[in-house]
PDB file of N, CA and C in Angstrom:
ATOM      1  N   MET A 529       1.030  -1.263  -0.167  1.00  0.00           N
ATOM      2  CA  MET A 529      -0.163  -0.036  -0.023  1.00  0.00           C
ATOM      3  C   MET A 529       0.726   1.014  -0.021  1.00  0.00           C
ATOM      4  N   ILE A 530       0.804   2.056  -1.341  1.00  0.00           N
ATOM      5  CA  ILE A 530       1.190   3.515  -1.304  1.00  0.00           C
ATOM      6  C   ILE A 530       0.259   4.566  -1.026  1.00  0.00           C
ATOM      7  N   THR A 531       0.666   5.614  -0.001  1.00  0.00           N
ATOM      8  CA  THR A 531      -0.257   6.601  -0.071  1.00  0.00           C
ATOM      9  C   THR A 531       0.491   7.920  -0.802  1.00  0.00           C
ATOM     10  N   GLY A 532      -0.222   8.587  -0.893  1.00  0.00           N
ATOM     11  CA  GLY A 532       0.521   9.853  -1.477  1.00  0.00           C
ATOM     12  C   GLY A 532       0.937   9.274  -3.094  1.00  0.00           C
ATOM     13  N   ALA A 533       0.422   8.359  -3.666  1.00  0.00           N
ATOM     14  CA  ALA A 533       1.033   7.865  -4.960  1.00  0.00           C
ATOM     15  C   ALA A 533       0.797   8.482  -5.975  1.00  0.00           C
ATOM     16  N   SER A 534       0.102   9.456  -6.246  1.00  0.00           N
ATOM     17  CA  SER A 534       0.358  10.226  -7.665  1.00  0.00           C
ATOM     18  C   SER A 534       1.272  11.174  -8.020  1.00  0.00           C
ATOM     19  N   ALA A 535       2.358  11.371  -7.203  1.00  0.00           N
ATOM     20  CA  ALA A 535       3.523  12.106  -7.682  1.00  0.00           C
ATOM     21  C   ALA A 535       4.698  11.677  -6.796  1.00  0.00           C
ATOM     22  N   GLY A 536       5.620  12.176  -7.302  1.00  0.00           N
ATOM     23  CA  GLY A 536       7.235  12.199  -6.608  1.00  0.00           C
ATOM     24  C   GLY A 536       7.551  10.887  -5.992  1.00  0.00           C
ATOM     25  N   ILE A 537       8.020  10.892  -4.868  1.00  0.00           N
ATOM     26  CA  ILE A 537       8.238   9.754  -4.305  1.00  0.00           C
ATOM     27  C   ILE A 537       7.224   8.464  -4.278  1.00  0.00           C
ATOM     28  N   GLY A 538       6.166   8.956  -4.119  1.00  0.00           N
ATOM     29  CA  GLY A 538       4.895   7.752  -3.799  1.00  0.00           C
ATOM     30  C   GLY A 538       4.759   7.109  -5.206  1.00  0.00           C
ATOM     31  N   TRP A 539       4.979   7.922  -6.508  1.00  0.00           N
ATOM     32  CA  TRP A 539       4.796   7.340  -7.710  1.00  0.00           C
ATOM     33  C   TRP A 539       5.919   6.246  -8.076  1.00  0.00           C
ATOM     34  N   ALA A 540       7.210   6.892  -7.964  1.00  0.00           N
ATOM     35  CA  ALA A 540       8.491   6.142  -8.059  1.00  0.00           C
ATOM     36  C   ALA A 540       8.495   5.051  -7.368  1.00  0.00           C
ATOM     37  N   SER A 541       7.984   4.954  -6.062  1.00  0.00           N
ATOM     38  CA  SER A 541       8.061   3.786  -5.212  1.00  0.00           C
ATOM     39  C   SER A 541       6.924   2.610  -5.829  1.00  0.00           C
ATOM     40  N   ALA A 542       5.662   3.284  -6.450  1.00  0.00           N
ATOM     41  CA  ALA A 542       5.051   2.404  -6.994  1.00  0.00           C
ATOM     42  C   ALA A 542       5.255   1.698  -8.230  1.00  0.00           C
ATOM     43  N   MET A 543       6.154   2.213  -8.645  1.00  0.00           N
ATOM     44  CA  MET A 543       6.559   1.746 -10.242  1.00  0.00           C
ATOM     45  C   MET A 543       7.994   0.974  -9.639  1.00  0.00           C
ATOM     46  N   ALA A 544       8.619   1.200  -8.803  1.00  0.00           N
ATOM     47  CA  ALA A 544       9.772   0.391  -8.071  1.00  0.00           C
ATOM     48  C   ALA A 544       9.250  -0.961  -7.884  1.00  0.00           C
ATOM     49  N   LEU A 545       8.241  -0.981  -7.242  1.00  0.00           N
ATOM     50  CA  LEU A 545       7.416  -2.297  -6.421  1.00  0.00           C
ATOM     51  C   LEU A 545       6.995  -2.936  -7.554  1.00  0.00           C
ATOM     52  N   VAL A 546       6.456  -2.414  -8.530  1.00  0.00           N
ATOM     53  CA  VAL A 546       5.932  -3.001  -9.620  1.00  0.00           C
ATOM     54  C   VAL A 546       6.743  -3.847 -10.465  1.00  0.00           C
ATOM     55  N   GLY A 547       8.012  -3.213 -10.509  1.00  0.00           N
ATOM     56  CA  GLY A 547       9.183  -3.550 -11.349  1.00  0.00           C
ATOM     57  C   GLY A 547       9.676  -4.987 -10.468  1.00  0.00           C
ATOM     58  N   GLU A 548       9.218  -5.234  -9.212  1.00  0.00           N
ATOM     59  CA  GLU A 548       9.792  -6.300  -8.390  1.00  0.00           C
ATOM     60  C   GLU A 548       8.584  -7.175  -8.456  1.00  0.00           C
ATOM     61  N   GLY A 549       7.782  -7.118  -8.890  1.00  0.00           N
ATOM     62  CA  GLY A 549       6.329  -7.954  -9.011  1.00  0.00           C
ATOM     63  C   GLY A 549       5.274  -7.830  -7.986  1.00  0.00           C
ATOM     64  N   ALA A 550       5.315  -6.729  -7.580  1.00  0.00           N
ATOM     65  CA  ALA A 550       4.602  -6.496  -6.190  1.00  0.00           C
ATOM     66  C   ALA A 550       3.067  -6.003  -7.121  1.00  0.00           C
ATOM     67  N   ASN A 551       1.980  -6.540  -6.211  1.00  0.00           N
ATOM     68  CA  ASN A 551       0.419  -5.951  -6.348  1.00  0.00           C
ATOM     69  C   ASN A 551       0.377  -4.715  -5.580  1.00  0.00           C
ATOM     70  N   LEU A 552      -0.490  -3.757  -5.844  1.00  0.00           N
ATOM     71  CA  LEU A 552      -0.366  -2.356  -5.236  1.00  0.00           C
ATOM     72  C   LEU A 552      -1.903  -2.168  -4.752  1.00  0.00           C
ATOM     73  N   VAL A 553      -1.923  -1.257  -3.750  1.00  0.00           N
ATOM     74  CA  VAL A 553      -3.074  -0.470  -3.289  1.00  0.00           C
ATOM     75  C   VAL A 553      -2.548   0.810  -3.202  1.00  0.00           C
ATOM     76  N   VAL A 554      -3.131   1.782  -3.972  1.00  0.00           N
ATOM     77  CA  VAL A 554      -2.487   3.309  -4.110  1.00  0.00           C
ATOM     78  C   VAL A 554      -3.527   4.459  -3.764  1.00  0.00           C
ATOM     79  N   THR A 555      -3.204   5.183  -2.818  1.00  0.00           N
ATOM     80  CA  THR A 555      -4.147   6.189  -2.593  1.00  0.00           C
ATOM     81  C   THR A 555      -3.575   7.485  -2.857  1.00  0.00           C
ATOM     82  N   ALA A 556      -4.299   8.528  -3.133  1.00  0.00           N
ATOM     83  CA  ALA A 556      -3.650   9.799  -3.528  1.00  0.00           C
ATOM     84  C   ALA A 556      -5.163  10.711  -3.665  1.00  0.00           C
ATOM     85  N   ARG A 557      -4.910  12.168  -3.469  1.00  0.00           N
ATOM     86  CA  ARG A 557      -6.178  12.844  -3.568  1.00  0.00           C
ATOM     87  C   ARG A 557      -6.450  13.505  -4.832  1.00  0.00           C
ATOM     88  N   ARG A 558      -5.531  12.929  -6.125  1.00  0.00           N
ATOM     89  CA  ARG A 558      -5.747  13.533  -7.458  1.00  0.00           C
ATOM     90  C   ARG A 558      -6.448  12.419  -8.360  1.00  0.00           C
ATOM     91  N   GLN A 559      -7.649  12.320  -8.735  1.00  0.00           N
ATOM     92  CA  GLN A 559      -8.082  11.233  -9.472  1.00  0.00           C
ATOM     93  C   GLN A 559      -7.430  11.270 -10.867  1.00  0.00           C
ATOM     94  N   GLY A 560      -7.226  12.343 -11.601  1.00  0.00           N
ATOM     95  CA  GLY A 560      -6.486  12.077 -13.009  1.00  0.00           C
ATOM     96  C   GLY A 560      -5.400  11.418 -12.605  1.00  0.00           C
ATOM     97  N   ARG A 561      -4.532  11.877 -11.852  1.00  0.00           N
ATOM     98  CA  ARG A 561      -3.082  11.346 -11.343  1.00  0.00           C
ATOM     99  C   ARG A 561      -3.184   9.803 -10.891  1.00  0.00           C
ATOM    100  N   LEU A 562      -4.195   9.402 -10.258  1.00  0.00           N
ATOM    101  CA  LEU A 562      -4.283   7.981 -10.051  1.00  0.00           C
ATOM    102  C   LEU A 562      -4.676   7.311 -10.971  1.00  0.00           C
ATOM    103  N   ALA A 563      -5.413   7.782 -11.945  1.00  0.00           N
ATOM    104  CA  ALA A 563      -5.624   6.835 -13.284  1.00  0.00           C
ATOM    105  C   ALA A 563      -4.446   6.847 -14.124  1.00  0.00           C
ATOM    106  N   GLU A 564      -3.659   7.846 -14.396  1.00  0.00           N
ATOM    107  CA  GLU A 564      -2.266   7.783 -14.871  1.00  0.00           C
ATOM    108  C   GLU A 564      -1.524   6.747 -14.227  1.00  0.00           C
ATOM    109  N   LEU A 565      -1.451   6.660 -12.933  1.00  0.00           N
ATOM    110  CA  LEU A 565      -0.772   5.717 -12.479  1.00  0.00           C
ATOM    111  C   LEU A 565      -1.024   4.300 -12.806  1.00  0.00           C
ATOM    112  N   GLU A 566      -2.583   4.147 -12.470  1.00  0.00           N
ATOM    113  CA  GLU A 566      -3.013   2.906 -12.591  1.00  0.00           C
ATOM    114  C   GLU A 566      -2.660   2.333 -13.981  1.00  0.00           C
ATOM    115  N   SER A 567      -2.582   3.183 -14.964  1.00  0.00           N
ATOM    116  CA  SER A 567      -2.339   2.987 -16.183  1.00  0.00           C
ATOM    117  C   SER A 567      -0.899   2.566 -16.436  1.00  0.00           C
ATOM    118  N   ALA A 568       0.002   3.262 -15.867  1.00  0.00           N
ATOM    119  CA  ALA A 568       1.518   2.970 -15.807  1.00  0.00           C
ATOM    120  C   ALA A 568       1.537   1.721 -15.421  1.00  0.00           C
ATOM    121  N   VAL A 569       1.130   1.405 -14.190  1.00  0.00           N
ATOM    122  CA  VAL A 569       1.362  -0.026 -13.640  1.00  0.00           C
ATOM    123  C   VAL A 569       0.921  -1.300 -14.623  1.00  0.00           C
ATOM    124  N   GLN A 570      -0.349  -1.043 -15.191  1.00  0.00           N
ATOM    125  CA  GLN A 570      -0.816  -1.965 -16.025  1.00  0.00           C
ATOM    126  C   GLN A 570       0.476  -1.967 -17.174  1.00  0.00           C
ATOM    127  N   THR A 571       0.390  -1.126 -17.694  1.00  0.00           N
ATOM    128  CA  THR A 571       1.567  -1.135 -18.888  1.00  0.00           C
ATOM    129  C   THR A 571       3.078  -1.730 -18.787  1.00  0.00           C
ATOM    130  N   ALA A 572       3.235  -1.612 -17.207  1.00  0.00           N
ATOM    131  CA  ALA A 572       4.347  -2.297 -16.918  1.00  0.00           C
ATOM    132  C   ALA A 572       4.240  -3.689 -16.325  1.00  0.00           C
ATOM    133  N   GLY A 573       2.984  -4.385 -16.547  1.00  0.00           N
ATOM    134  CA  GLY A 573       2.628  -5.639 -16.331  1.00  0.00           C
ATOM    135  C   GLY A 573       2.179  -5.889 -14.954  1.00  0.00           C
ATOM    136  N   GLY A 574       1.718  -4.678 -14.180  1.00  0.00           N
ATOM    137  CA  GLY A 574       1.425  -5.105 -12.569  1.00  0.00           C
ATOM    138  C   GLY A 574       0.018  -4.746 -12.513  1.00  0.00           C
ATOM    139  N   LYS A 575      -0.446  -4.816 -11.280  1.00  0.00           N
ATOM    140  CA  LYS A 575      -1.608  -4.697 -10.915  1.00  0.00           C
ATOM    141  C   LYS A 575      -2.246  -3.697  -9.621  1.00  0.00           C
ATOM    142  N   ALA A 576      -2.740  -2.688  -9.727  1.00  0.00           N
ATOM    143  CA  ALA A 576      -3.077  -1.700  -8.643  1.00  0.00           C
ATOM    144  C   ALA A 576      -4.354  -1.382  -8.590  1.00  0.00           C
ATOM    145  N   VAL A 577      -4.819  -1.297  -7.274  1.00  0.00           N
ATOM    146  CA  VAL A 577      -6.053  -0.991  -7.159  1.00  0.00           C
ATOM    147  C   VAL A 577      -6.187   0.660  -6.452  1.00  0.00           C
ATOM    148  N   SER A 578      -6.657   1.312  -6.956  1.00  0.00           N
ATOM    149  CA  SER A 578      -6.491   2.866  -6.895  1.00  0.00           C
ATOM    150  C   SER A 578      -7.604   2.962  -5.715  1.00  0.00           C
ATOM    151  N   LEU A 579      -7.473   4.171  -4.835  1.00  0.00           N
ATOM    152  CA  LEU A 579      -8.494   4.682  -3.662  1.00  0.00           C
ATOM    153  C   LEU A 579      -8.323   6.091  -3.688  1.00  0.00           C
ATOM    154  N   LEU A 580      -9.288   7.019  -4.052  1.00  0.00           N
ATOM    155  CA  LEU A 580      -9.364   8.158  -4.077  1.00  0.00           C
ATOM    156  C   LEU A 580      -9.510   8.804  -2.617  1.00  0.00           C
ATOM    157  N   GLY A 581      -8.391   9.680  -2.181  1.00  0.00           N
ATOM    158  CA  GLY A 581      -8.954  10.303  -0.632  1.00  0.00           C
ATOM    159  C   GLY A 581      -7.285  10.684  -0.024  1.00  0.00           C
ATOM    160  N   ASP A 582      -7.530  11.425   0.926  1.00  0.00           N
ATOM    161  CA  ASP A 582      -6.446  11.895   1.761  1.00  0.00           C
ATOM    162  C   ASP A 582      -6.298  10.827   2.872  1.00  0.00           C
ATOM    163  N   ALA A 583      -4.809  10.195   2.926  1.00  0.00           N
ATOM    164  CA  ALA A 583      -4.542   9.183   3.946  1.00  0.00           C
ATOM    165  C   ALA A 583      -4.631   9.684   5.219  1.00  0.00           C
ATOM    166  N   LYS A 584      -4.726  10.990   5.354  1.00  0.00           N
ATOM    167  CA  LYS A 584      -4.765  11.605   6.909  1.00  0.00           C
ATOM    168  C   LYS A 584      -6.259  11.227   7.402  1.00  0.00           C
ATOM    169  N   GLU A 585      -7.248  11.077   6.648  1.00  0.00           N
ATOM    170  CA  GLU A 585      -8.347  11.029   6.961  1.00  0.00           C
ATOM    171  C   GLU A 585      -8.891   9.434   7.278  1.00  0.00           C
ATOM    172  N   GLU A 586      -9.414   9.226   8.551  1.00  0.00           N
ATOM    173  CA  GLU A 586      -9.934   7.897   8.927  1.00  0.00           C
ATOM    174  C   GLU A 586     -10.655   7.211   8.122  1.00  0.00           C
ATOM    175  N   ASP A 587     -11.434   7.549   7.122  1.00  0.00           N
ATOM    176  CA  ASP A 587     -12.319   7.040   6.396  1.00  0.00           C
ATOM    177  C   ASP A 587     -11.522   6.544   4.908  1.00  0.00           C
ATOM    178  N   THR A 588     -10.713   7.302   4.580  1.00  0.00           N
ATOM    179  CA  THR A 588      -9.757   6.568   3.464  1.00  0.00           C
ATOM    180  C   THR A 588      -8.921   5.879   3.918  1.00  0.00           C
ATOM    181  N   ALA A 589      -8.360   5.727   5.294  1.00  0.00           N
ATOM    182  CA  ALA A 589      -7.571   4.507   5.699  1.00  0.00           C
ATOM    183  C   ALA A 589      -8.246   3.404   5.804  1.00  0.00           C
ATOM    184  N   ARG A 590      -9.608   3.639   6.335  1.00  0.00           N
ATOM    185  CA  ARG A 590     -10.359   2.448   6.514  1.00  0.00           C
ATOM    186  C   ARG A 590     -10.652   1.769   5.110  1.00  0.00           C
ATOM    187  N   ARG A 591     -11.204   2.507   4.303  1.00  0.00           N
ATOM    188  CA  ARG A 591     -11.505   1.912   2.986  1.00  0.00           C
ATOM    189  C   ARG A 591     -10.064   1.228   2.142  1.00  0.00           C
ATOM    190  N   ALA A 592      -8.996   1.829   2.182  1.00  0.00           N
ATOM    191  CA  ALA A 592      -7.731   1.476   1.928  1.00  0.00           C
ATOM    192  C   ALA A 592      -7.252  -0.210   2.313  1.00  0.00           C
ATOM    193  N   VAL A 593      -7.620   0.025   3.561  1.00  0.00           N
ATOM    194  CA  VAL A 593      -7.218  -1.479   4.322  1.00  0.00           C
ATOM    195  C   VAL A 593      -8.320  -2.374   3.710  1.00  0.00           C
TER     196      VAL A 593
END
């Protein structure tokens, strides 16, 4: 699970883990960027489930888990 996955270190971490064969749950606040990440993960041969929301919010954390 990666929070803040739509940019920067979160995005890089997601792609690095996919390169190692991991399946991901990714969260972020920007829907468009999450969709781009999901597409990039699939293109790299991986699987990702995305969840729109702010990880500091309890509801987002519960839904992600």
